[in-house]
PDB file of C-alpha atoms and ligand atoms in Angstrom:
ATOM      1  CA  MET A   3     -12.630  23.663  -2.772  1.00 78.00           C
ATOM      2  CA  ALA A   4     -11.008  20.098  -2.648  1.00 91.00           C
ATOM      3  CA  ARG A   5      -7.514  19.914  -2.496  1.00 97.00           C
ATOM      4  CA  THR A   6      -7.036  17.016  -4.920  1.00 98.00           C
ATOM      5  CA  LEU A   7      -3.791  15.148  -5.880  1.00 98.00           C
ATOM      6  CA  THR A   8      -3.468  12.273  -8.187  1.00 98.00           C
ATOM      7  CA  VAL A   9      -1.021   9.732  -6.814  1.00 99.00           C
ATOM      8  CA  GLY A  10       0.484   6.755  -8.981  1.00 99.00           C
ATOM      9  CA  ALA A  11       1.644   3.987  -7.046  1.00 99.00           C
ATOM     10  CA  ALA A  12       4.187   2.116  -8.814  1.00 99.00           C
ATOM     11  CA  GLN A  13       4.499  -1.549  -7.834  1.00 99.00           C
ATOM     12  CA  LEU A  14       7.474  -3.232  -9.279  1.00 99.00           C
ATOM     13  CA  GLY A  15       7.588  -6.984 -10.151  1.00 98.00           C
ATOM     14  CA  PRO A  16      10.687  -8.685  -9.017  1.00 98.00           C
ATOM     15  CA  ILE A  17      14.165  -7.590  -9.800  1.00 98.00           C
ATOM     16  CA  GLN A  18      16.838 -10.408 -10.104  1.00 98.00           C
ATOM     17  CA  ARG A  19      20.402 -10.257  -9.042  1.00 98.00           C
ATOM     18  CA  SER A  20      21.561 -10.014 -12.714  1.00 98.00           C
ATOM     19  CA  ASP A  21      18.994  -7.255 -13.648  1.00 98.00           C
ATOM     20  CA  THR A  22      21.089  -4.137 -14.242  1.00 98.00           C
ATOM     21  CA  ARG A  23      20.184  -0.407 -12.828  1.00 98.00           C
ATOM     22  CA  LYS A  24      19.704   0.453 -16.716  1.00 98.00           C
ATOM     23  CA  GLN A  25      17.269  -2.366 -17.170  1.00 98.00           C
ATOM     24  CA  VAL A  26      15.376  -1.303 -13.929  1.00 98.00           C
ATOM     25  CA  VAL A  27      15.305   2.397 -14.755  1.00 98.00           C
ATOM     26  CA  ARG A  28      13.602   1.510 -18.261  1.00 98.00           C
ATOM     27  CA  ARG A  29      10.660  -0.259 -16.232  1.00 99.00           C
ATOM     28  CA  LEU A  30      10.514   2.860 -13.742  1.00 99.00           C
ATOM     29  CA  ILE A  31      10.358   5.220 -16.792  1.00 99.00           C
ATOM     30  CA  GLU A  32       7.631   2.873 -18.344  1.00 98.00           C
ATOM     31  CA  LEU A  33       5.454   3.334 -15.175  1.00 99.00           C
ATOM     32  CA  LEU A  34       6.202   7.047 -15.210  1.00 98.00           C
ATOM     33  CA  ARG A  35       4.931   7.568 -18.666  1.00 98.00           C
ATOM     34  CA  GLU A  36       1.822   5.655 -17.753  1.00 98.00           C
ATOM     35  CA  ALA A  37       1.442   7.538 -14.706  1.00 98.00           C
ATOM     36  CA  HIS A  38       1.565  10.678 -16.828  1.00 98.00           C
ATOM     37  CA  ALA A  39      -1.119   9.455 -19.145  1.00 98.00           C
ATOM     38  CA  ARG A  40      -3.162   9.018 -15.900  1.00 98.00           C
ATOM     39  CA  ASN A  41      -2.833  12.391 -14.855  1.00 98.00           C
ATOM     40  CA  CYS A  42      -0.586  11.567 -11.726  1.00 98.00           C
ATOM     41  CA  LYS A  43       1.327  14.379 -10.169  1.00 98.00           C
ATOM     42  CA  LEU A  44       3.184  11.962  -7.890  1.00 99.00           C
ATOM     43  CA  VAL A  45       4.624   8.351  -8.629  1.00 99.00           C
ATOM     44  CA  VAL A  46       5.643   6.232  -5.569  1.00 99.00           C
ATOM     45  CA  TYR A  47       8.030   3.571  -6.275  1.00 99.00           C
ATOM     46  CA  PRO A  48       8.837   0.897  -3.796  1.00 99.00           C
ATOM     47  CA  GLU A  49      11.587   0.471  -1.197  1.00 98.00           C
ATOM     48  CA  LEU A  50      15.154  -0.652  -2.569  1.00 98.00           C
ATOM     49  CA  ALA A  51      13.682  -0.037  -6.081  1.00 99.00           C
ATOM     50  CA  LEU A  52      16.936  -0.199  -7.968  1.00 98.00           C
ATOM     51  CA  THR A  53      17.920  -3.738  -7.164  1.00 98.00           C
ATOM     52  CA  THR A  54      16.865  -7.161  -5.751  1.00 98.00           C
ATOM     53  CA  PHE A  55      16.264  -7.188  -2.004  1.00 98.00           C
ATOM     54  CA  PHE A  56      19.962  -8.277  -1.085  1.00 98.00           C
ATOM     55  CA  PRO A  57      19.556  -8.499   2.537  1.00 98.00           C
ATOM     56  CA  ARG A  58      18.243 -11.879   1.864  1.00 97.00           C
ATOM     57  CA  TRP A  59      22.100 -12.930   1.269  1.00 98.00           C
ATOM     58  CA  MET A  60      24.737 -13.388   3.618  1.00 98.00           C
ATOM     59  CA  MET A  61      27.612 -11.645   1.932  1.00 98.00           C
ATOM     60  CA  GLU A  62      31.156 -11.266   3.562  1.00 93.00           C
ATOM     61  CA  GLY A  63      32.850  -8.936   1.282  1.00 96.00           C
ATOM     62  CA  GLN A  64      32.038  -5.329   1.704  1.00 97.00           C
ATOM     63  CA  ALA A  65      32.508  -4.567  -2.059  1.00 98.00           C
ATOM     64  CA  GLU A  66      29.865  -7.372  -2.912  1.00 98.00           C
ATOM     65  CA  VAL A  67      27.456  -5.652  -0.358  1.00 98.00           C
ATOM     66  CA  ASP A  68      28.288  -2.046  -1.604  1.00 98.00           C
ATOM     67  CA  ALA A  69      27.720  -3.198  -5.135  1.00 98.00           C
ATOM     68  CA  PHE A  70      23.998  -2.830  -4.271  1.00 98.00           C
ATOM     69  CA  PHE A  71      24.336   0.677  -2.774  1.00 98.00           C
ATOM     70  CA  GLU A  72      24.089   4.141  -4.718  1.00 98.00           C
ATOM     71  CA  ARG A  73      27.155   6.556  -3.849  1.00 98.00           C
ATOM     72  CA  ALA A  74      25.295   9.697  -5.134  1.00 98.00           C
ATOM     73  CA  MET A  75      21.604  10.435  -6.035  1.00 98.00           C
ATOM     74  CA  PRO A  76      20.858  10.874  -8.775  1.00 98.00           C
ATOM     75  CA  ASN A  77      24.088   9.219 -10.710  1.00 98.00           C
ATOM     76  CA  ALA A  78      24.484   8.139 -14.214  1.00 98.00           C
ATOM     77  CA  ASP A  79      22.248   5.192 -13.943  1.00 98.00           C
ATOM     78  CA  VAL A  80      19.011   6.978 -12.461  1.00 98.00           C
ATOM     79  CA  GLN A  81      19.416  10.462 -14.301  1.00 98.00           C
ATOM     80  CA  PRO A  82      17.380   9.249 -17.075  1.00 98.00           C
ATOM     81  CA  LEU A  83      14.211   8.653 -14.524  1.00 98.00           C
ATOM     82  CA  PHE A  84      15.162  12.472 -13.292  1.00 98.00           C
ATOM     83  CA  ASP A  85      15.075  13.803 -16.608  1.00 98.00           C
ATOM     84  CA  GLU A  86      11.757  11.976 -17.924  1.00 98.00           C
ATOM     85  CA  ALA A  87      10.201  13.137 -14.502  1.00 98.00           C
ATOM     86  CA  ARG A  88      11.144  16.597 -15.159  1.00 98.00           C
ATOM     87  CA  ARG A  89      10.095  16.481 -18.766  1.00 98.00           C
ATOM     88  CA  LEU A  90       6.705  15.120 -17.879  1.00 98.00           C
ATOM     89  CA  GLY A  91       6.270  17.329 -14.776  1.00 98.00           C
ATOM     90  CA  ILE A  92       5.833  14.558 -12.263  1.00 98.00           C
ATOM     91  CA  GLY A  93       7.106  14.253  -8.667  1.00 98.00           C
ATOM     92  CA  PHE A  94       8.394  10.843  -7.409  1.00 99.00           C
ATOM     93  CA  HIS A  95       9.286   8.885  -4.411  1.00 99.00           C
ATOM     94  CA  LEU A  96      12.192   6.541  -4.909  1.00 99.00           C
ATOM     95  CA  GLY A  97      13.535   3.879  -2.263  1.00 99.00           C
ATOM     96  CA  TYR A  98      17.182   2.709  -2.616  1.00 99.00           C
ATOM     97  CA  ALA A  99      20.278   1.804  -0.543  1.00 99.00           C
ATOM     98  CA  GLU A 100      22.480   4.748   0.244  1.00 99.00           C
ATOM     99  CA  LEU A 101      26.110   4.856   0.585  1.00 98.00           C
ATOM    100  CA  ALA A 102      27.180   8.366   2.076  1.00 98.00           C
ATOM    101  CA  GLU A 103      30.605   9.662   3.205  1.00 97.00           C
ATOM    102  CA  GLN A 104      29.224  11.701   6.304  1.00 91.00           C
ATOM    103  CA  GLU A 105      31.754  13.395   8.961  1.00 90.00           C
ATOM    104  CA  GLY A 106      34.751  11.495   7.588  1.00 95.00           C
ATOM    105  CA  ARG A 107      33.127   7.871   7.662  1.00 97.00           C
ATOM    106  CA  THR A 108      31.029   5.750   5.437  1.00 98.00           C
ATOM    107  CA  ARG A 109      27.512   5.386   6.164  1.00 98.00           C
ATOM    108  CA  ARG A 110      24.974   2.897   4.793  1.00 98.00           C
ATOM    109  CA  PHE A 111      21.083   3.640   5.207  1.00 98.00           C
ATOM    110  CA  ASN A 112      18.049   2.075   3.545  1.00 99.00           C
ATOM    111  CA  THR A 113      16.927   5.322   2.018  1.00 99.00           C
ATOM    112  CA  ALA A 114      13.934   6.857   0.220  1.00 99.00           C
ATOM    113  CA  ILE A 115      13.763  10.255  -1.416  1.00 99.00           C
ATOM    114  CA  LEU A 116      10.806  12.891  -2.536  1.00 98.00           C
ATOM    115  CA  VAL A 117      11.574  14.879  -5.563  1.00 98.00           C
ATOM    116  CA  ASP A 118       9.051  17.390  -6.902  1.00 97.00           C
ATOM    117  CA  PRO A 119       7.551  17.869 -10.249  1.00 96.00           C
ATOM    118  CA  ASN A 120      10.355  20.306 -11.350  1.00 95.00           C
ATOM    119  CA  GLY A 121      12.857  17.749 -10.522  1.00 94.00           C
ATOM    120  CA  ASP A 122      14.135  19.309  -7.196  1.00 96.00           C
ATOM    121  CA  PHE A 123      14.767  17.362  -3.824  1.00 98.00           C
ATOM    122  CA  VAL A 124      12.078  17.782  -1.437  1.00 98.00           C
ATOM    123  CA  GLY A 125      13.311  15.646   1.242  1.00 98.00           C
ATOM    124  CA  LYS A 126      15.240  12.412   2.289  1.00 98.00           C
ATOM    125  CA  TYR A 127      14.228   9.509   4.682  1.00 99.00           C
ATOM    126  CA  ARG A 128      16.422   6.960   6.268  1.00 98.00           C
ATOM    127  CA  LYS A 129      14.688   3.769   7.555  1.00 99.00           C
ATOM    128  CA  ILE A 130      14.521   3.590  11.301  1.00 99.00           C
ATOM    129  CA  HIS A 131      12.886   0.142  12.147  1.00 98.00           C
ATOM    130  CA  LEU A 132      15.365  -2.201  10.609  1.00 98.00           C
ATOM    131  CA  PRO A 133      13.875  -5.662  10.889  1.00 97.00           C
ATOM    132  CA  GLY A 134      15.669  -9.139  10.974  1.00 96.00           C
ATOM    133  CA  HIS A 135      19.142  -9.945  12.097  1.00 97.00           C
ATOM    134  CA  ALA A 136      22.809  -8.964  11.790  1.00 97.00           C
ATOM    135  CA  GLU A 137      24.428 -12.413  11.767  1.00 98.00           C
ATOM    136  CA  TYR A 138      23.894 -15.312   9.456  1.00 97.00           C
ATOM    137  CA  GLU A 139      21.275 -17.593  10.707  1.00 96.00           C
ATOM    138  CA  PRO A 140      21.690 -20.935   9.072  1.00 95.00           C
ATOM    139  CA  GLN A 141      18.101 -22.316   9.903  1.00 93.00           C
ATOM    140  CA  ARG A 142      16.543 -19.618   7.613  1.00 93.00           C
ATOM    141  CA  PRO A 143      15.833 -20.461   4.098  1.00 92.00           C
ATOM    142  CA  PHE A 144      16.568 -16.713   3.461  1.00 95.00           C
ATOM    143  CA  GLN A 145      18.362 -14.362   5.672  1.00 96.00           C
ATOM    144  CA  HIS A 146      17.023 -10.911   6.485  1.00 96.00           C
ATOM    145  CA  LEU A 147      20.202  -8.960   7.171  1.00 98.00           C
ATOM    146  CA  GLU A 148      19.036  -5.364   7.425  1.00 98.00           C
ATOM    147  CA  LYS A 149      20.530  -5.135  10.755  1.00 98.00           C
ATOM    148  CA  ARG A 150      23.940  -6.123   9.120  1.00 98.00           C
ATOM    149  CA  TYR A 151      23.776  -3.925   6.191  1.00 98.00           C
ATOM    150  CA  PHE A 152      22.139  -0.679   7.212  1.00 98.00           C
ATOM    151  CA  GLU A 153      22.487   1.731   9.945  1.00 98.00           C
ATOM    152  CA  VAL A 154      19.629   2.944  11.728  1.00 98.00           C
ATOM    153  CA  GLY A 155      18.219   6.066  10.070  1.00 98.00           C
ATOM    154  CA  ASP A 156      19.372   9.350  11.602  1.00 98.00           C
ATOM    155  CA  LEU A 157      16.769  11.875  10.000  1.00 98.00           C
ATOM    156  CA  GLY A 158      13.668  11.102  12.144  1.00 98.00           C
ATOM    157  CA  TRP A 159      10.407  11.271  10.205  1.00 98.00           C
ATOM    158  CA  PRO A 160      10.345  14.791   8.820  1.00 98.00           C
ATOM    159  CA  VAL A 161       7.284  15.960   6.933  1.00 99.00           C
ATOM    160  CA  TRP A 162       7.272  18.593   4.182  1.00 98.00           C
ATOM    161  CA  ARG A 163       4.646  20.850   2.460  1.00 98.00           C
ATOM    162  CA  ALA A 164       4.720  19.382  -1.320  1.00 98.00           C
ATOM    163  CA  PHE A 165       2.300  18.426  -3.769  1.00 98.00           C
ATOM    164  CA  GLY A 166      -0.404  20.838  -2.273  1.00 98.00           C
ATOM    165  CA  GLY A 167      -0.236  19.013   1.160  1.00 98.00           C
ATOM    166  CA  ILE A 168       1.955  17.777   3.923  1.00 98.00           C
ATOM    167  CA  VAL A 169       3.925  14.725   2.818  1.00 99.00           C
ATOM    168  CA  GLY A 170       6.121  12.257   4.851  1.00 99.00           C
ATOM    169  CA  MET A 171       7.578   9.008   4.045  1.00 99.00           C
ATOM    170  CA  CYS A 172       8.603   5.595   6.091  1.00 98.00           C
ATOM    171  CA  ILE A 173       9.814   2.473   4.725  1.00 99.00           C
ATOM    172  CA  CYS A 174       8.446  -1.117   4.891  1.00 98.00           C
ATOM    173  CA  ASN A 175       8.818  -2.373   8.595  1.00 98.00           C
ATOM    174  CA  ASP A 176       8.387   1.106   9.666  1.00 99.00           C
ATOM    175  CA  ARG A 177       4.659   0.876   8.966  1.00 98.00           C
ATOM    176  CA  ARG A 178       4.165  -1.843  11.551  1.00 98.00           C
ATOM    177  CA  TRP A 179       5.149   0.547  14.250  1.00 98.00           C
ATOM    178  CA  PRO A 180       2.479   3.027  15.399  1.00 98.00           C
ATOM    179  CA  GLU A 181       5.233   5.528  16.644  1.00 98.00           C
ATOM    180  CA  THR A 182       6.213   6.057  12.878  1.00 99.00           C
ATOM    181  CA  PHE A 183       2.668   7.383  11.961  1.00 99.00           C
ATOM    182  CA  ARG A 184       2.048   9.056  15.195  1.00 99.00           C
ATOM    183  CA  VAL A 185       5.397  11.223  15.119  1.00 99.00           C
ATOM    184  CA  MET A 186       4.287  12.440  11.479  1.00 99.00           C
ATOM    185  CA  GLY A 187       0.576  12.715  12.787  1.00 99.00           C
ATOM    186  CA  LEU A 188       2.065  15.078  15.302  1.00 99.00           C
ATOM    187  CA  LYS A 189       3.358  17.137  12.588  1.00 99.00           C
ATOM    188  CA  GLY A 190       0.196  17.307  10.527  1.00 98.00           C
ATOM    189  CA  VAL A 191       0.850  14.675   7.926  1.00 99.00           C
ATOM    190  CA  GLU A 192      -1.898  14.403   5.187  1.00 99.00           C
ATOM    191  CA  LEU A 193       0.019  11.740   2.926  1.00 99.00           C
ATOM    192  CA  VAL A 194       2.576   9.198   4.058  1.00 99.00           C
ATOM    193  CA  VAL A 195       4.229   7.497   1.247  1.00 99.00           C
ATOM    194  CA  CYS A 196       5.855   3.932   1.707  1.00 99.00           C
ATOM    195  CA  GLY A 197       7.772   1.518  -0.265  1.00 99.00           C
ATOM    196  CA  PHE A 198       8.223  -2.057   0.969  1.00 98.00           C
ATOM    197  CA  ASN A 199       9.687  -5.422   0.036  1.00 98.00           C
ATOM    198  CA  THR A 200       7.936  -8.157   2.337  1.00 97.00           C
ATOM    199  CA  PRO A 201       8.808 -11.688   1.933  1.00 95.00           C
ATOM    200  CA  GLU A 202       5.621 -13.867   1.986  1.00 92.00           C
ATOM    201  CA  PHE A 203       7.542 -16.519   4.216  1.00 84.00           C
ATOM    202  CA  ASN A 204       8.186 -15.227   7.627  1.00 77.00           C
ATOM    203  CA  ALA A 205      11.308 -17.303   8.890  1.00 73.00           C
ATOM    204  CA  SER A 206      10.985 -15.876  12.266  1.00 74.00           C
ATOM    205  CA  MET A 207       7.779 -17.498  13.330  1.00 76.00           C
ATOM    206  CA  VAL A 208       5.310 -19.984  12.024  1.00 82.00           C
ATOM    207  CA  GLU A 209       2.043 -18.162  10.766  1.00 86.00           C
ATOM    208  CA  PRO A 210      -0.635 -18.868   8.433  1.00 89.00           C
ATOM    209  CA  GLY A 211       0.158 -17.655   5.077  1.00 84.00           C
ATOM    210  CA  HIS A 212      -2.806 -15.282   4.937  1.00 90.00           C
ATOM    211  CA  HIS A 213      -1.757 -13.374   7.987  1.00 94.00           C
ATOM    212  CA  ARG A 214       0.979 -11.750   6.128  1.00 94.00           C
ATOM    213  CA  MET A 215      -1.367  -9.649   3.866  1.00 95.00           C
ATOM    214  CA  MET A 216      -3.678  -9.126   6.685  1.00 97.00           C
ATOM    215  CA  HIS A 217      -0.919  -7.567   8.898  1.00 97.00           C
ATOM    216  CA  HIS A 218       0.320  -5.410   6.093  1.00 98.00           C
ATOM    217  CA  PHE A 219      -2.997  -3.895   5.509  1.00 98.00           C
ATOM    218  CA  LEU A 220      -4.013  -3.773   9.042  1.00 98.00           C
ATOM    219  CA  SER A 221      -0.678  -1.640   9.543  1.00 98.00           C
ATOM    220  CA  VAL A 222      -1.558   0.800   6.673  1.00 99.00           C
ATOM    221  CA  GLN A 223      -5.161   1.092   7.266  1.00 99.00           C
ATOM    222  CA  SER A 224      -4.265   1.829  11.135  1.00 98.00           C
ATOM    223  CA  GLY A 225      -1.658   4.268  10.591  1.00 99.00           C
ATOM    224  CA  ALA A 226      -3.982   6.146   8.368  1.00 99.00           C
ATOM    225  CA  TYR A 227      -7.034   6.118  10.536  1.00 99.00           C
ATOM    226  CA  GLN A 228      -5.341   6.773  13.796  1.00 99.00           C
ATOM    227  CA  ASN A 229      -3.444   9.979  12.386  1.00 98.00           C
ATOM    228  CA  GLY A 230      -6.152  11.111   9.754  1.00 98.00           C
ATOM    229  CA  THR A 231      -3.852  10.727   6.850  1.00 99.00           C
ATOM    230  CA  TRP A 232      -3.792   9.096   3.285  1.00 99.00           C
ATOM    231  CA  VAL A 233      -1.157   6.377   3.134  1.00 99.00           C
ATOM    232  CA  VAL A 234       0.213   4.985  -0.223  1.00 99.00           C
ATOM    233  CA  ALA A 235       2.039   1.620   0.257  1.00 99.00           C
ATOM    234  CA  VAL A 236       3.964   0.296  -2.665  1.00 99.00           C
ATOM    235  CA  ALA A 237       5.373  -3.181  -3.182  1.00 98.00           C
ATOM    236  CA  LYS A 238       8.189  -4.889  -4.937  1.00 98.00           C
ATOM    237  CA  ALA A 239       6.455  -7.973  -5.443  1.00 98.00           C
ATOM    238  CA  GLY A 240       6.651 -11.565  -7.169  1.00 98.00           C
ATOM    239  CA  MET A 241       9.426 -14.387  -7.031  1.00 98.00           C
ATOM    240  CA  GLU A 242      12.985 -12.546  -6.571  1.00 98.00           C
ATOM    241  CA  GLU A 243      15.755 -15.120  -6.690  1.00 97.00           C
ATOM    242  CA  GLY A 244      13.299 -17.890  -5.375  1.00 96.00           C
ATOM    243  CA  CYS A 245      11.884 -15.704  -2.530  1.00 96.00           C
ATOM    244  CA  MET A 246       8.456 -14.782  -3.001  1.00 96.00           C
ATOM    245  CA  LEU A 247       7.585 -11.045  -2.058  1.00 97.00           C
ATOM    246  CA  HIS A 248       3.997 -10.421  -1.353  1.00 97.00           C
ATOM    247  CA  GLY A 249       2.092  -7.586  -3.297  1.00 98.00           C
ATOM    248  CA  GLY A 250      -0.698  -5.532  -1.801  1.00 98.00           C
ATOM    249  CA  THR A 251       0.016  -1.889  -3.036  1.00 98.00           C
ATOM    250  CA  CYS A 252      -2.596  -0.009  -1.646  1.00 99.00           C
ATOM    251  CA  VAL A 253      -3.939   3.410  -0.832  1.00 99.00           C
ATOM    252  CA  ALA A 254      -5.708   3.790   2.339  1.00 99.00           C
ATOM    253  CA  ALA A 255      -7.960   6.735   3.045  1.00 99.00           C
ATOM    254  CA  PRO A 256      -7.831   9.062   6.354  1.00 98.00           C
ATOM    255  CA  SER A 257     -10.955   6.881   7.178  1.00 98.00           C
ATOM    256  CA  GLY A 258      -8.769   3.921   7.306  1.00 98.00           C
ATOM    257  CA  GLU A 259     -10.820   2.463   4.449  1.00 98.00           C
ATOM    258  CA  LEU A 260      -8.673   0.758   1.549  1.00 98.00           C
ATOM    259  CA  VAL A 261      -9.435   2.474  -1.431  1.00 98.00           C
ATOM    260  CA  ALA A 262      -7.418   1.104  -4.160  1.00 98.00           C
ATOM    261  CA  VAL A 263      -5.492  -2.138  -4.157  1.00 98.00           C
ATOM    262  CA  ALA A 264      -3.018  -3.780  -6.832  1.00 98.00           C
ATOM    263  CA  SER A 265      -4.172  -7.090  -8.280  1.00 98.00           C
ATOM    264  CA  THR A 266      -0.867  -8.430  -9.691  1.00 98.00           C
ATOM    265  CA  LEU A 267       2.575  -9.289  -8.590  1.00 98.00           C
ATOM    266  CA  GLY A 268       4.216  -7.540 -11.393  1.00 98.00           C
ATOM    267  CA  ASP A 269       4.921  -3.779 -12.767  1.00 98.00           C
ATOM    268  CA  GLU A 270       1.482  -2.416 -12.093  1.00 98.00           C
ATOM    269  CA  LEU A 271       0.488   1.260 -11.787  1.00 98.00           C
ATOM    270  CA  LEU A 272      -2.417   2.216  -9.482  1.00 98.00           C
ATOM    271  CA  ALA A 273      -3.473   5.670  -9.997  1.00 98.00           C
ATOM    272  CA  TYR A 274      -5.949   7.291  -7.457  1.00 98.00           C
ATOM    273  CA  THR A 275      -7.120  10.833  -7.171  1.00 98.00           C
ATOM    274  CA  MET A 276      -7.339  11.670  -3.547  1.00 98.00           C
ATOM    275  CA  ASP A 277      -8.663  14.792  -1.607  1.00 98.00           C
ATOM    276  CA  LEU A 278      -6.165  15.940   0.999  1.00 98.00           C
ATOM    277  CA  ASP A 279      -8.922  17.920   2.647  1.00 98.00           C
ATOM    278  CA  ALA A 280     -10.392  14.563   3.474  1.00 98.00           C
ATOM    279  CA  THR A 281      -7.922  14.223   6.214  1.00 98.00           C
ATOM    280  CA  ALA A 282      -9.656  17.010   8.266  1.00 98.00           C
ATOM    281  CA  PRO A 283     -12.686  15.376   9.719  1.00 98.00           C
ATOM    282  CA  ILE A 284     -10.529  12.754  11.342  1.00 98.00           C
ATOM    283  CA  LYS A 285      -7.947  15.293  12.522  1.00 98.00           C
ATOM    284  CA  ASN A 286     -10.570  17.725  13.865  1.00 98.00           C
ATOM    285  CA  THR A 287     -12.787  15.256  15.759  1.00 98.00           C
ATOM    286  CA  ILE A 288     -12.032  11.684  16.784  1.00 98.00           C
ATOM    287  CA  PHE A 289      -7.975  12.170  16.360  1.00 98.00           C
ATOM    288  CA  ASN A 290      -8.112  15.937  17.363  1.00 98.00           C
ATOM    289  CA  PHE A 291      -4.914  15.164  19.138  1.00 98.00           C
ATOM    290  CA  ALA A 292      -4.841  18.826  20.808  1.00 98.00           C
ATOM    291  CA  ARG A 293      -8.259  17.835  22.461  1.00 98.00           C
ATOM    292  CA  HIS A 294      -8.135  14.232  23.295  1.00 98.00           C
ATOM    293  CA  ARG A 295      -4.429  13.079  23.968  1.00 98.00           C
ATOM    294  CA  ARG A 296      -3.230  12.747  27.215  1.00 98.00           C
ATOM    295  CA  VAL A 297       0.660  13.039  27.259  1.00 98.00           C
ATOM    296  CA  GLU A 298       1.212  12.932  30.943  1.00 98.00           C
ATOM    297  CA  HIS A 299       0.353   9.232  30.685  1.00 98.00           C
ATOM    298  CA  TYR A 300       2.651   8.460  27.804  1.00 98.00           C
ATOM    299  CA  GLY A 301       5.990   8.588  29.023  1.00 98.00           C
ATOM    300  CA  ILE A 302       6.775   5.029  29.218  1.00 98.00           C
ATOM    301  CA  ILE A 303       6.250   4.752  25.504  1.00 98.00           C
ATOM    302  CA  VAL A 304       9.960   6.856  25.042  1.00 98.00           C
ATOM    303  CA  GLU A 305      11.397   5.925  28.559  1.00 98.00           C
ATOM    304  CA  GLN A 306      11.273   2.311  28.131  1.00 98.00           C
ATOM    305  CA  THR A 307      12.480   0.169  25.228  1.00 98.00           C
ATOM    306  CA  GLY A 308      11.438  -3.397  25.914  1.00 98.00           C
ATOM    307  CA  ALA A 309       8.248  -4.799  27.639  1.00 98.00           C
ATOM    308  CA  ILE A 310       8.552  -5.313  31.368  1.00 98.00           C
ATOM    309  CA  PRO A 311       5.839  -7.527  32.764  1.00 98.00           C
ATOM    310  CA  PRO A 312       4.519  -7.314  36.387  1.00 98.00           C
ATOM    311  CA  PRO A 313       6.685  -9.529  38.869  1.00 98.00           C
TER     312      PRO A 313
HETATM  313  N1  ING B 414      10.523  -6.309   5.386  1.00 61.18           N
HETATM  314  C1  ING B 414       9.556  -6.823   5.960  1.00 61.18           C
HETATM  315  C2  ING B 414       8.449  -6.074   6.719  1.00 61.18           C
HETATM  316  O1  ING B 414       8.476  -5.507   7.624  1.00 61.18           O
HETATM  317  C3  ING B 414       9.308  -8.613   7.927  1.00 61.18           C
HETATM  318  C4  ING B 414      10.159  -7.470   7.124  1.00 61.18           C
HETATM  319  C5  ING B 414       9.409  -9.880   7.415  1.00 61.18           C
HETATM  320  C6  ING B 414       8.558  -8.091   9.066  1.00 61.18           C
HETATM  321  C7  ING B 414       8.429 -10.745   7.943  1.00 61.18           C
HETATM  322  C8  ING B 414       7.696  -9.181   9.760  1.00 61.18           C
HETATM  323  C9  ING B 414       7.785 -10.361   9.151  1.00 61.18           C
HETATM  324  O2  ING B 414       7.556  -5.733   5.989  1.00 61.18           O
HETATM  325  C10 ING B 414      11.116  -5.101   5.260  1.00 61.18           C
HETATM  326  N2  ING B 414      11.963  -5.166   4.327  1.00 61.18           N
HETATM  327  O3  ING B 414      11.004  -4.650   6.182  1.00 61.18           O
END
């Protein structure tokens, strides 16, 4: 008996700085209703799905920065999304900027949550691999100040039994680091959901334009294959405040094969029915971790941060 799950990858087109949370939530609900019509049980929204990708700007005032953060989840602006999801009996993943008062101090994370079809929280993830830089870099046409505006996530990469399987989350740049998927792979993950906002233009290096999408798919497909897991990666795409974010919302099978890819740069729902049991052949053979891994040789991976070439 196959363990099927129909997932809706809910790609968002651009969110401009002047777009209100209410306007964005209306778009999220439209995608949710389309997902319901297409029998989805889980809808995956992108990273920072409630606002424009604000780390592209240098902002001095903390109040200006904090306007992009959510102090509670849910809150009045997003409650209609929670209500409609519960009414339709659909779970969802949502990425947003989280401002939390924790242990007496204010913490700021690039966060994603997983909510089940009853509207109950399944879990939370806070982005660990923060790309970009912390100080203003005048040579860049756009900043990428995630290291300035967010703290490194403090929750690790948990996985949860939900939606009939074992589900985990990562966010955007996390997908480029094999450790992300391997940590969840070592916990038996069967579906990783990942939102992303990836600028088409990479200010940190000169590279051919087609490399961005190739690296995106390479990261998602290898994460899926090397850990025998499904991966659903969902873009915020399109021209946001003059910065083009690439698309490439996709579903990768445990084989590593891309089985569904979005074709626009706007709000687009990609619905795919996956068999969570399809993870078993990979997990039980080529990536049977218990049988094949040799941890006695892997110590350097956690003991050393940067590369140290021979003298
Ligand atoms: N975005 C980009 C990503 O990892 C980036 C950051 C840009 C990485 C360009 C490499 C090159 O997809 C986020 N939000 O992490």
